[in-house]
PDB file of N, CA and C in Angstrom:
ATOM      1  N   MET E  23      25.279  -0.825  13.154  1.00 54.00           N
ATOM      2  CA  MET E  23      24.208  -0.292  14.115  1.00 54.00           C
ATOM      3  C   MET E  23      23.063   0.504  13.458  1.00 54.00           C
ATOM      4  N   LYS E  24      21.960   0.148  13.740  1.00 74.00           N
ATOM      5  CA  LYS E  24      20.656   0.897  13.282  1.00 74.00           C
ATOM      6  C   LYS E  24      20.491   2.302  13.865  1.00 74.00           C
ATOM      7  N   SER E  25      19.744   3.029  13.064  1.00 87.00           N
ATOM      8  CA  SER E  25      19.032   4.228  13.655  1.00 87.00           C
ATOM      9  C   SER E  25      18.246   3.983  14.810  1.00 87.00           C
ATOM     10  N   PRO E  26      18.133   4.937  15.768  1.00 92.00           N
ATOM     11  CA  PRO E  26      17.137   4.504  16.840  1.00 92.00           C
ATOM     12  C   PRO E  26      15.728   4.544  16.496  1.00 92.00           C
ATOM     13  N   ILE E  27      15.335   5.033  15.190  1.00 94.00           N
ATOM     14  CA  ILE E  27      14.023   4.996  14.747  1.00 94.00           C
ATOM     15  C   ILE E  27      14.057   4.174  13.246  1.00 94.00           C
ATOM     16  N   THR E  28      13.542   3.114  13.141  1.00 95.00           N
ATOM     17  CA  THR E  28      13.614   2.369  11.842  1.00 95.00           C
ATOM     18  C   THR E  28      12.025   2.159  11.277  1.00 95.00           C
ATOM     19  N   THR E  29      12.050   1.661  10.091  1.00 97.00           N
ATOM     20  CA  THR E  29      10.624   1.349   9.526  1.00 97.00           C
ATOM     21  C   THR E  29      10.791   0.167   8.533  1.00 97.00           C
ATOM     22  N   HIS E  30       9.641  -0.401   8.379  1.00 97.00           N
ATOM     23  CA  HIS E  30       9.601  -1.475   7.206  1.00 97.00           C
ATOM     24  C   HIS E  30       8.208  -1.317   6.640  1.00 97.00           C
ATOM     25  N   VAL E  31       8.226  -1.340   5.210  1.00 98.00           N
ATOM     26  CA  VAL E  31       6.894  -1.087   4.606  1.00 98.00           C
ATOM     27  C   VAL E  31       6.655  -2.550   3.834  1.00 98.00           C
ATOM     28  N   LEU E  32       5.405  -3.113   4.138  1.00 98.00           N
ATOM     29  CA  LEU E  32       5.058  -4.323   3.488  1.00 98.00           C
ATOM     30  C   LEU E  32       3.717  -4.155   2.666  1.00 98.00           C
ATOM     31  N   ASP E  33       3.806  -4.508   1.344  1.00 97.00           N
ATOM     32  CA  ASP E  33       2.734  -4.336   0.472  1.00 97.00           C
ATOM     33  C   ASP E  33       1.786  -5.624   0.584  1.00 97.00           C
ATOM     34  N   LEU E  34       0.695  -5.434   1.302  1.00 96.00           N
ATOM     35  CA  LEU E  34      -0.243  -6.527   1.657  1.00 96.00           C
ATOM     36  C   LEU E  34      -0.937  -7.342   0.440  1.00 96.00           C
ATOM     37  N   VAL E  35      -1.098  -6.456  -0.674  1.00 95.00           N
ATOM     38  CA  VAL E  35      -1.841  -6.993  -1.833  1.00 95.00           C
ATOM     39  C   VAL E  35      -0.818  -7.920  -2.583  1.00 95.00           C
ATOM     40  N   GLN E  36       0.467  -7.375  -2.651  1.00 94.00           N
ATOM     41  CA  GLN E  36       1.310  -8.073  -3.578  1.00 94.00           C
ATOM     42  C   GLN E  36       2.214  -9.276  -2.479  1.00 94.00           C
ATOM     43  N   GLY E  37       1.981  -9.028  -1.341  1.00 96.00           N
ATOM     44  CA  GLY E  37       2.507  -9.999  -0.266  1.00 96.00           C
ATOM     45  C   GLY E  37       4.166  -9.899  -0.354  1.00 96.00           C
ATOM     46  N   SER E  38       4.571  -8.846  -0.438  1.00 97.00           N
ATOM     47  CA  SER E  38       6.041  -8.639  -0.538  1.00 97.00           C
ATOM     48  C   SER E  38       6.450  -7.115  -0.005  1.00 97.00           C
ATOM     49  N   PRO E  39       7.817  -7.013   0.356  1.00 98.00           N
ATOM     50  CA  PRO E  39       8.303  -5.691   0.877  1.00 98.00           C
ATOM     51  C   PRO E  39       7.966  -4.515  -0.328  1.00 98.00           C
ATOM     52  N   ALA E  40       7.686  -3.528   0.144  1.00 98.00           N
ATOM     53  CA  ALA E  40       7.523  -2.396  -0.800  1.00 98.00           C
ATOM     54  C   ALA E  40       8.708  -1.467  -0.849  1.00 98.00           C
ATOM     55  N   ASN E  41       9.540  -1.592  -2.031  1.00 97.00           N
ATOM     56  CA  ASN E  41      10.731  -0.888  -2.085  1.00 97.00           C
ATOM     57  C   ASN E  41      10.603   0.543  -2.861  1.00 97.00           C
ATOM     58  N   ASN E  42      11.736   1.365  -2.674  1.00 97.00           N
ATOM     59  CA  ASN E  42      11.678   2.639  -3.169  1.00 97.00           C
ATOM     60  C   ASN E  42      10.624   3.624  -2.872  1.00 97.00           C
ATOM     61  N   ILE E  43      10.222   3.512  -1.514  1.00 98.00           N
ATOM     62  CA  ILE E  43       9.197   4.473  -0.981  1.00 98.00           C
ATOM     63  C   ILE E  43       9.983   5.279  -0.155  1.00 98.00           C
ATOM     64  N   PRO E  44       9.827   6.744  -0.460  1.00 98.00           N
ATOM     65  CA  PRO E  44      10.553   7.834   0.275  1.00 98.00           C
ATOM     66  C   PRO E  44       9.749   7.929   1.619  1.00 98.00           C
ATOM     67  N   ALA E  45      10.585   8.377   2.615  1.00 98.00           N
ATOM     68  CA  ALA E  45      10.021   8.669   3.825  1.00 98.00           C
ATOM     69  C   ALA E  45      10.905   9.795   4.639  1.00 98.00           C
ATOM     70  N   ILE E  46       9.943  10.800   5.241  1.00 98.00           N
ATOM     71  CA  ILE E  46      10.730  11.847   6.023  1.00 98.00           C
ATOM     72  C   ILE E  46      10.173  11.758   7.357  1.00 98.00           C
ATOM     73  N   LEU E  47      11.330  11.865   8.321  1.00 97.00           N
ATOM     74  CA  LEU E  47      11.031  11.799   9.793  1.00 97.00           C
ATOM     75  C   LEU E  47      11.168  13.192  10.299  1.00 97.00           C
ATOM     76  N   GLU E  48      10.061  13.588  10.852  1.00 97.00           N
ATOM     77  CA  GLU E  48      10.191  14.980  11.527  1.00 97.00           C
ATOM     78  C   GLU E  48       9.661  14.898  13.130  1.00 97.00           C
ATOM     79  N   LYS E  49      10.132  15.964  13.901  1.00 96.00           N
ATOM     80  CA  LYS E  49       9.841  15.998  15.252  1.00 96.00           C
ATOM     81  C   LYS E  49       9.057  17.450  15.497  1.00 96.00           C
ATOM     82  N   LEU E  50       8.097  17.303  16.262  1.00 97.00           N
ATOM     83  CA  LEU E  50       7.480  18.631  16.579  1.00 97.00           C
ATOM     84  C   LEU E  50       8.324  19.347  17.647  1.00 97.00           C
ATOM     85  N   ASN E  51       8.568  20.664  17.181  1.00 93.00           N
ATOM     86  CA  ASN E  51       9.556  21.427  18.157  1.00 93.00           C
ATOM     87  C   ASN E  51       8.530  22.396  19.011  1.00 93.00           C
ATOM     88  N   ASN E  52       9.174  23.279  19.805  1.00 89.00           N
ATOM     89  CA  ASN E  52       8.598  23.804  20.853  1.00 89.00           C
ATOM     90  C   ASN E  52       7.609  25.096  20.356  1.00 89.00           C
ATOM     91  N   SER E  53       7.766  25.387  19.051  1.00 88.00           N
ATOM     92  CA  SER E  53       7.043  26.334  18.461  1.00 88.00           C
ATOM     93  C   SER E  53       5.758  25.631  17.763  1.00 88.00           C
ATOM     94  N   ASP E  54       5.548  24.380  18.049  1.00 92.00           N
ATOM     95  CA  ASP E  54       4.384  23.471  17.241  1.00 92.00           C
ATOM     96  C   ASP E  54       4.598  23.651  15.803  1.00 92.00           C
ATOM     97  N   SER E  55       5.759  23.522  15.220  1.00 96.00           N
ATOM     98  CA  SER E  55       6.004  23.325  13.948  1.00 96.00           C
ATOM     99  C   SER E  55       6.799  22.012  13.705  1.00 96.00           C
ATOM    100  N   TRP E  56       6.704  21.450  12.531  1.00 97.00           N
ATOM    101  CA  TRP E  56       7.524  20.092  12.330  1.00 97.00           C
ATOM    102  C   TRP E  56       8.908  20.554  11.705  1.00 97.00           C
ATOM    103  N   GLU E  57       9.983  19.877  12.185  1.00 95.00           N
ATOM    104  CA  GLU E  57      11.146  19.983  11.741  1.00 95.00           C
ATOM    105  C   GLU E  57      11.784  18.613  11.378  1.00 95.00           C
ATOM    106  N   THR E  58      12.276  18.657  10.094  1.00 95.00           N
ATOM    107  CA  THR E  58      12.664  17.474   9.399  1.00 95.00           C
ATOM    108  C   THR E  58      14.029  17.083  10.126  1.00 95.00           C
ATOM    109  N   ILE E  59      14.092  15.971  10.628  1.00 95.00           N
ATOM    110  CA  ILE E  59      15.372  15.414  11.241  1.00 95.00           C
ATOM    111  C   ILE E  59      15.934  14.073  10.605  1.00 95.00           C
ATOM    112  N   GLY E  60      15.278  13.635   9.597  1.00 95.00           N
ATOM    113  CA  GLY E  60      15.766  12.463   8.884  1.00 95.00           C
ATOM    114  C   GLY E  60      14.972  12.040   7.782  1.00 95.00           C
ATOM    115  N   ASN E  61      15.369  11.382   6.804  1.00 96.00           N
ATOM    116  CA  ASN E  61      14.704  10.798   5.525  1.00 96.00           C
ATOM    117  C   ASN E  61      15.374   9.726   5.020  1.00 96.00           C
ATOM    118  N   GLY E  62      14.683   8.992   4.229  1.00 96.00           N
ATOM    119  CA  GLY E  62      15.388   7.815   3.472  1.00 96.00           C
ATOM    120  C   GLY E  62      14.430   7.243   2.572  1.00 96.00           C
ATOM    121  N   LYS E  63      14.793   5.999   1.920  1.00 97.00           N
ATOM    122  CA  LYS E  63      13.988   5.270   0.942  1.00 97.00           C
ATOM    123  C   LYS E  63      13.985   3.781   1.271  1.00 97.00           C
ATOM    124  N   THR E  64      12.800   3.173   1.136  1.00 98.00           N
ATOM    125  CA  THR E  64      12.948   1.669   1.575  1.00 98.00           C
ATOM    126  C   THR E  64      13.689   0.927   0.422  1.00 98.00           C
ATOM    127  N   ASN E  65      14.472   0.073   1.074  1.00 97.00           N
ATOM    128  CA  ASN E  65      15.466  -0.713   0.242  1.00 97.00           C
ATOM    129  C   ASN E  65      14.573  -2.048  -0.368  1.00 97.00           C
ATOM    130  N   GLU E  66      15.420  -2.945  -0.919  1.00 97.00           N
ATOM    131  CA  GLU E  66      14.681  -4.166  -1.636  1.00 97.00           C
ATOM    132  C   GLU E  66      13.817  -5.003  -0.573  1.00 97.00           C
ATOM    133  N   ASP E  67      14.102  -4.811   0.742  1.00 98.00           N
ATOM    134  CA  ASP E  67      13.564  -5.656   1.604  1.00 98.00           C
ATOM    135  C   ASP E  67      12.405  -4.694   2.326  1.00 98.00           C
ATOM    136  N   GLY E  68      12.198  -3.480   1.813  1.00 98.00           N
ATOM    137  CA  GLY E  68      11.151  -2.607   2.275  1.00 98.00           C
ATOM    138  C   GLY E  68      11.595  -1.744   3.645  1.00 98.00           C
ATOM    139  N   ARG E  69      12.655  -1.837   3.960  1.00 97.00           N
ATOM    140  CA  ARG E  69      13.331  -1.274   5.178  1.00 97.00           C
ATOM    141  C   ARG E  69      13.904  -0.060   5.022  1.00 97.00           C
ATOM    142  N   ILE E  70      13.934   0.859   6.026  1.00 96.00           N
ATOM    143  CA  ILE E  70      14.656   2.048   6.073  1.00 96.00           C
ATOM    144  C   ILE E  70      15.455   1.884   7.462  1.00 96.00           C
ATOM    145  N   ASP E  71      16.786   1.468   7.598  1.00 91.00           N
ATOM    146  CA  ASP E  71      17.448   1.416   8.904  1.00 91.00           C
ATOM    147  C   ASP E  71      18.321   2.606   9.205  1.00 91.00           C
ATOM    148  N   ASN E  72      18.104   3.788   8.352  1.00 91.00           N
ATOM    149  CA  ASN E  72      19.222   4.780   8.381  1.00 91.00           C
ATOM    150  C   ASN E  72      18.328   6.098   8.265  1.00 91.00           C
ATOM    151  N   LEU E  73      17.313   6.188   9.126  1.00 92.00           N
ATOM    152  CA  LEU E  73      16.483   7.578   9.208  1.00 92.00           C
ATOM    153  C   LEU E  73      17.234   8.574   9.710  1.00 92.00           C
ATOM    154  N   LEU E  74      18.004   8.219  10.857  1.00 90.00           N
ATOM    155  CA  LEU E  74      18.719   8.916  11.633  1.00 90.00           C
ATOM    156  C   LEU E  74      20.087   8.450  11.612  1.00 90.00           C
ATOM    157  N   ASN E  75      21.178   9.379  11.844  1.00 75.00           N
ATOM    158  CA  ASN E  75      22.643   9.068  12.065  1.00 75.00           C
ATOM    159  C   ASN E  75      22.678   8.363  13.293  1.00 75.00           C
ATOM    160  N   ASN E  76      23.289   7.229  13.390  1.00 66.00           N
ATOM    161  CA  ASN E  76      23.514   6.315  14.597  1.00 66.00           C
ATOM    162  C   ASN E  76      24.002   7.209  15.844  1.00 66.00           C
ATOM    163  N   ASP E  77      24.841   8.371  15.657  1.00 70.00           N
ATOM    164  CA  ASP E  77      25.260   9.063  16.699  1.00 70.00           C
ATOM    165  C   ASP E  77      24.265  10.182  17.214  1.00 70.00           C
ATOM    166  N   ASP E  78      23.281  10.382  16.322  1.00 75.00           N
ATOM    167  CA  ASP E  78      22.156  11.369  16.718  1.00 75.00           C
ATOM    168  C   ASP E  78      21.307  10.638  17.836  1.00 75.00           C
ATOM    169  N   PRO E  79      21.348  11.330  18.933  1.00 83.00           N
ATOM    170  CA  PRO E  79      20.292  10.736  20.068  1.00 83.00           C
ATOM    171  C   PRO E  79      19.002  11.288  19.889  1.00 83.00           C
ATOM    172  N   ILE E  80      18.109  10.400  20.072  1.00 92.00           N
ATOM    173  CA  ILE E  80      16.658  10.905  20.157  1.00 92.00           C
ATOM    174  C   ILE E  80      16.165  11.526  21.473  1.00 92.00           C
ATOM    175  N   THR E  81      15.101  12.456  21.354  1.00 94.00           N
ATOM    176  CA  THR E  81      14.752  13.023  22.717  1.00 94.00           C
ATOM    177  C   THR E  81      13.217  12.693  22.811  1.00 94.00           C
ATOM    178  N   SER E  82      12.814  12.894  24.012  1.00 96.00           N
ATOM    179  CA  SER E  82      11.335  12.798  24.211  1.00 96.00           C
ATOM    180  C   SER E  82      10.584  13.726  23.243  1.00 96.00           C
ATOM    181  N   GLY E  83       9.369  13.273  22.800  1.00 97.00           N
ATOM    182  CA  GLY E  83       8.625  14.228  22.072  1.00 97.00           C
ATOM    183  C   GLY E  83       7.663  13.575  21.072  1.00 97.00           C
ATOM    184  N   THR E  84       6.975  14.257  20.282  1.00 97.00           N
ATOM    185  CA  THR E  84       6.136  13.818  19.098  1.00 97.00           C
ATOM    186  C   THR E  84       6.725  13.925  17.817  1.00 97.00           C
ATOM    187  N   TYR E  85       6.818  12.729  17.041  1.00 97.00           N
ATOM    188  CA  TYR E  85       7.304  12.453  15.884  1.00 97.00           C
ATOM    189  C   TYR E  85       6.508  12.150  14.808  1.00 97.00           C
ATOM    190  N   ARG E  86       6.692  12.569  13.562  1.00 98.00           N
ATOM    191  CA  ARG E  86       5.889  12.238  12.324  1.00 98.00           C
ATOM    192  C   ARG E  86       6.835  11.449  11.444  1.00 98.00           C
ATOM    193  N   LEU E  87       6.292  10.379  10.906  1.00 98.00           N
ATOM    194  CA  LEU E  87       7.040   9.574   9.778  1.00 98.00           C
ATOM    195  C   LEU E  87       6.009   9.597   8.603  1.00 98.00           C
ATOM    196  N   THR E  88       6.462  10.339   7.442  1.00 98.00           N
ATOM    197  CA  THR E  88       5.505  10.409   6.320  1.00 98.00           C
ATOM    198  C   THR E  88       5.981   9.612   5.216  1.00 98.00           C
ATOM    199  N   PHE E  89       5.123   8.779   4.595  1.00 98.00           N
ATOM    200  CA  PHE E  89       5.718   7.985   3.482  1.00 98.00           C
ATOM    201  C   PHE E  89       4.883   8.569   2.225  1.00 98.00           C
ATOM    202  N   ASP E  90       5.754   8.776   1.139  1.00 98.00           N
ATOM    203  CA  ASP E  90       5.174   9.204  -0.225  1.00 98.00           C
ATOM    204  C   ASP E  90       4.987   7.930  -0.979  1.00 98.00           C
ATOM    205  N   VAL E  91       3.625   7.548  -1.001  1.00 98.00           N
ATOM    206  CA  VAL E  91       3.374   6.182  -1.485  1.00 98.00           C
ATOM    207  C   VAL E  91       2.870   6.354  -3.058  1.00 98.00           C
ATOM    208  N   ALA E  92       2.448   7.592  -3.474  1.00 97.00           N
ATOM    209  CA  ALA E  92       1.897   7.687  -4.764  1.00 97.00           C
ATOM    210  C   ALA E  92       2.811   7.221  -5.859  1.00 97.00           C
ATOM    211  N   PRO E  93       4.225   7.458  -5.782  1.00 96.00           N
ATOM    212  CA  PRO E  93       5.103   7.080  -6.873  1.00 96.00           C
ATOM    213  C   PRO E  93       5.154   5.526  -7.012  1.00 96.00           C
ATOM    214  N   TYR E  94       5.137   4.891  -5.792  1.00 97.00           N
ATOM    215  CA  TYR E  94       5.250   3.445  -5.617  1.00 97.00           C
ATOM    216  C   TYR E  94       4.008   2.817  -6.435  1.00 97.00           C
ATOM    217  N   PHE E  95       2.785   3.314  -6.307  1.00 97.00           N
ATOM    218  CA  PHE E  95       1.671   2.749  -6.958  1.00 97.00           C
ATOM    219  C   PHE E  95       1.512   3.096  -8.408  1.00 97.00           C
ATOM    220  N   GLU E  96       2.052   4.241  -8.656  1.00 96.00           N
ATOM    221  CA  GLU E  96       2.121   4.712 -10.227  1.00 96.00           C
ATOM    222  C   GLU E  96       2.970   3.940 -11.014  1.00 96.00           C
ATOM    223  N   ALA E  97       4.198   3.507 -10.386  1.00 95.00           N
ATOM    224  CA  ALA E  97       5.230   2.731 -11.050  1.00 95.00           C
ATOM    225  C   ALA E  97       4.728   1.401 -11.328  1.00 95.00           C
ATOM    226  N   GLN E  98       3.694   0.810 -10.740  1.00 93.00           N
ATOM    227  CA  GLN E  98       3.114  -0.403 -10.908  1.00 93.00           C
ATOM    228  C   GLN E  98       1.691  -0.232 -11.585  1.00 93.00           C
ATOM    229  N   ASN E  99       1.370   1.008 -12.146  1.00 96.00           N
ATOM    230  CA  ASN E  99       0.106   1.099 -12.715  1.00 96.00           C
ATOM    231  C   ASN E  99      -1.099   0.641 -11.853  1.00 96.00           C
ATOM    232  N   ARG E 100      -1.009   0.981 -10.668  1.00 94.00           N
ATOM    233  CA  ARG E 100      -2.050   0.632  -9.606  1.00 94.00           C
ATOM    234  C   ARG E 100      -2.612   1.960  -9.016  1.00 94.00           C
ATOM    235  N   GLU E 101      -3.879   2.067  -9.092  1.00 93.00           N
ATOM    236  CA  GLU E 101      -4.490   3.182  -8.560  1.00 93.00           C
ATOM    237  C   GLU E 101      -4.290   3.098  -6.803  1.00 93.00           C
ATOM    238  N   SER E 102      -4.278   4.390  -6.248  1.00 92.00           N
ATOM    239  CA  SER E 102      -4.184   4.454  -4.847  1.00 92.00           C
ATOM    240  C   SER E 102      -4.881   5.420  -4.293  1.00 92.00           C
ATOM    241  N   PHE E 103      -5.754   5.270  -3.192  1.00 96.00           N
ATOM    242  CA  PHE E 103      -6.454   6.268  -2.585  1.00 96.00           C
ATOM    243  C   PHE E 103      -5.502   7.260  -1.903  1.00 96.00           C
ATOM    244  N   TYR E 104      -4.416   6.891  -1.330  1.00 96.00           N
ATOM    245  CA  TYR E 104      -3.566   7.740  -0.679  1.00 96.00           C
ATOM    246  C   TYR E 104      -2.384   8.201  -1.352  1.00 96.00           C
ATOM    247  N   SER E 105      -1.927   9.400  -1.261  1.00 97.00           N
ATOM    248  CA  SER E 105      -0.758   9.770  -1.978  1.00 97.00           C
ATOM    249  C   SER E 105       0.584   9.803  -1.016  1.00 97.00           C
ATOM    250  N   SER E 106       0.147  10.197   0.251  1.00 98.00           N
ATOM    251  CA  SER E 106       1.033  10.085   1.378  1.00 98.00           C
ATOM    252  C   SER E 106       0.438   9.716   2.571  1.00 98.00           C
ATOM    253  N   ILE E 107       1.033   9.118   3.498  1.00 98.00           N
ATOM    254  CA  ILE E 107       0.785   8.480   4.776  1.00 98.00           C
ATOM    255  C   ILE E 107       1.615   8.972   5.907  1.00 98.00           C
ATOM    256  N   PRO E 108       1.153   9.832   6.719  1.00 98.00           N
ATOM    257  CA  PRO E 108       1.678  10.274   7.891  1.00 98.00           C
ATOM    258  C   PRO E 108       1.350   9.295   9.090  1.00 98.00           C
ATOM    259  N   ILE E 109       2.393   9.062   9.840  1.00 98.00           N
ATOM    260  CA  ILE E 109       2.276   8.340  11.096  1.00 98.00           C
ATOM    261  C   ILE E 109       2.762   9.244  12.255  1.00 98.00           C
ATOM    262  N   VAL E 110       1.975   9.644  13.385  1.00 98.00           N
ATOM    263  CA  VAL E 110       2.480  10.590  14.300  1.00 98.00           C
ATOM    264  C   VAL E 110       2.484   9.490  15.465  1.00 98.00           C
ATOM    265  N   PHE E 111       3.760   9.746  16.117  1.00 97.00           N
ATOM    266  CA  PHE E 111       3.991   8.876  17.317  1.00 97.00           C
ATOM    267  C   PHE E 111       4.675   9.605  18.578  1.00 97.00           C
ATOM    268  N   ASN E 112       4.590   9.050  19.747  1.00 97.00           N
ATOM    269  CA  ASN E 112       5.279   9.742  20.901  1.00 97.00           C
ATOM    270  C   ASN E 112       6.318   8.887  21.539  1.00 97.00           C
ATOM    271  N   ILE E 113       7.397   9.511  21.705  1.00 96.00           N
ATOM    272  CA  ILE E 113       8.553   8.846  22.400  1.00 96.00           C
ATOM    273  C   ILE E 113       8.812   9.406  23.713  1.00 96.00           C
ATOM    274  N   SER E 114       8.799   8.489  24.735  1.00 94.00           N
ATOM    275  CA  SER E 114       9.033   8.994  25.967  1.00 94.00           C
ATOM    276  C   SER E 114      10.409   8.403  26.652  1.00 94.00           C
ATOM    277  N   ASP E 115      10.662   7.139  26.298  1.00 94.00           N
ATOM    278  CA  ASP E 115      11.880   6.354  26.724  1.00 94.00           C
ATOM    279  C   ASP E 115      12.909   6.504  25.703  1.00 94.00           C
ATOM    280  N   THR E 116      13.888   7.274  25.751  1.00 93.00           N
ATOM    281  CA  THR E 116      14.857   7.596  24.614  1.00 93.00           C
ATOM    282  C   THR E 116      15.881   6.640  24.697  1.00 93.00           C
ATOM    283  N   ASN E 117      15.855   5.523  25.593  1.00 91.00           N
ATOM    284  CA  ASN E 117      16.932   4.486  25.580  1.00 91.00           C
ATOM    285  C   ASN E 117      16.473   3.331  24.849  1.00 91.00           C
ATOM    286  N   ARG E 118      15.256   3.366  24.172  1.00 92.00           N
ATOM    287  CA  ARG E 118      14.759   2.228  23.627  1.00 92.00           C
ATOM    288  C   ARG E 118      14.844   2.523  22.012  1.00 92.00           C
ATOM    289  N   HIS E 119      14.682   1.364  21.179  1.00 91.00           N
ATOM    290  CA  HIS E 119      14.751   1.333  19.722  1.00 91.00           C
ATOM    291  C   HIS E 119      13.257   1.454  19.439  1.00 91.00           C
ATOM    292  N   TYR E 120      12.920   2.296  18.278  1.00 94.00           N
ATOM    293  CA  TYR E 120      11.535   2.426  17.881  1.00 94.00           C
ATOM    294  C   TYR E 120      11.532   1.943  16.398  1.00 94.00           C
ATOM    295  N   HIS E 121      10.596   1.081  16.200  1.00 96.00           N
ATOM    296  CA  HIS E 121      10.466   0.415  14.866  1.00 96.00           C
ATOM    297  C   HIS E 121       9.003   0.746  14.465  1.00 96.00           C
ATOM    298  N   VAL E 122       8.710   1.432  13.356  1.00 97.00           N
ATOM    299  CA  VAL E 122       7.363   1.907  12.975  1.00 97.00           C
ATOM    300  C   VAL E 122       7.134   1.236  11.868  1.00 97.00           C
ATOM    301  N   PRO E 123       6.616   0.014  11.574  1.00 98.00           N
ATOM    302  CA  PRO E 123       6.184  -0.636  10.395  1.00 98.00           C
ATOM    303  C   PRO E 123       4.945  -0.043   9.768  1.00 98.00           C
ATOM    304  N   LEU E 124       4.789  -0.026   8.429  1.00 98.00           N
ATOM    305  CA  LEU E 124       3.633   0.305   7.691  1.00 98.00           C
ATOM    306  C   LEU E 124       3.274  -0.986   6.847  1.00 98.00           C
ATOM    307  N   LEU E 125       1.982  -1.366   7.115  1.00 98.00           N
ATOM    308  CA  LEU E 125       1.303  -2.521   6.318  1.00 98.00           C
ATOM    309  C   LEU E 125       0.445  -1.719   5.288  1.00 98.00           C
ATOM    310  N   LEU E 126       0.815  -1.935   3.995  1.00 97.00           N
ATOM    311  CA  LEU E 126       0.199  -1.127   2.899  1.00 97.00           C
ATOM    312  C   LEU E 126      -0.637  -1.744   1.932  1.00 97.00           C
ATOM    313  N   SER E 127      -1.743  -1.159   1.392  1.00 96.00           N
ATOM    314  CA  SER E 127      -2.585  -1.611   0.515  1.00 96.00           C
ATOM    315  C   SER E 127      -3.097  -0.388  -0.459  1.00 96.00           C
ATOM    316  N   GLN E 128      -3.554  -0.591  -1.626  1.00 95.00           N
ATOM    317  CA  GLN E 128      -4.084   0.606  -2.396  1.00 95.00           C
ATOM    318  C   GLN E 128      -5.104   1.458  -1.645  1.00 95.00           C
ATOM    319  N   PHE E 129      -6.006   0.737  -0.871  1.00 96.00           N
ATOM    320  CA  PHE E 129      -7.119   1.510  -0.198  1.00 96.00           C
ATOM    321  C   PHE E 129      -7.151   1.446   1.372  1.00 96.00           C
ATOM    322  N   GLY E 130      -6.075   1.101   1.836  1.00 96.00           N
ATOM    323  CA  GLY E 130      -5.989   1.066   3.343  1.00 96.00           C
ATOM    324  C   GLY E 130      -4.471   0.860   3.845  1.00 96.00           C
ATOM    325  N   TYR E 131      -4.342   1.094   5.098  1.00 97.00           N
ATOM    326  CA  TYR E 131      -3.122   0.806   5.706  1.00 97.00           C
ATOM    327  C   TYR E 131      -3.210   0.647   7.204  1.00 97.00           C
ATOM    328  N   SER E 132      -2.208   0.008   7.732  1.00 98.00           N
ATOM    329  CA  SER E 132      -2.181  -0.196   9.266  1.00 98.00           C
ATOM    330  C   SER E 132      -0.676  -0.052   9.656  1.00 98.00           C
ATOM    331  N   THR E 133      -0.609   0.311  10.892  1.00 97.00           N
ATOM    332  CA  THR E 133       0.587   0.486  11.477  1.00 97.00           C
ATOM    333  C   THR E 133       0.701   0.032  13.091  1.00 97.00           C
ATOM    334  N   TYR E 134       1.909  -0.279  13.602  1.00 96.00           N
ATOM    335  CA  TYR E 134       1.873  -0.833  14.924  1.00 96.00           C
ATOM    336  C   TYR E 134       3.360  -0.367  15.351  1.00 96.00           C
ATOM    337  N   ARG E 135       3.464  -0.687  16.697  1.00 94.00           N
ATOM    338  CA  ARG E 135       4.807  -0.482  17.286  1.00 94.00           C
ATOM    339  C   ARG E 135       5.553  -1.609  17.176  1.00 94.00           C
ATOM    340  N   GLY E 136       6.599  -1.745  16.292  1.00 91.00           N
ATOM    341  CA  GLY E 136       7.251  -3.089  16.177  1.00 91.00           C
ATOM    342  C   GLY E 136       8.465  -3.246  17.184  1.00 91.00           C
ATOM    343  N   SER E 137       9.245  -4.080  16.835  1.00 84.00           N
ATOM    344  CA  SER E 137      10.445  -4.317  17.782  1.00 84.00           C
ATOM    345  C   SER E 137      11.762  -4.338  16.960  1.00 84.00           C
TER     346      SER E 137
END
């Protein structure tokens, strides 16, 4: 069983999954500060399926998924404009699965609500 929040990183320039990219999942708490609730590193397929423990329920609120992309580009001797990429999103329906992909290049990125 997958975590209720998952991600997938694709390198658009290479045309392949981006592996070994660390990511941190945080939730905005009542005191308006971010609390780390999960983390992981992309696998060979560019996926992180275990950001949260399967038994950990998600709650409504604002979440932030931050990717540390600088080491990924440095390992390939490629320059990158971004050192980290934060994606902030809202969850209202806690019974759904949330997949938050990142489409990555050295000088740009895109994200969307996946399935």
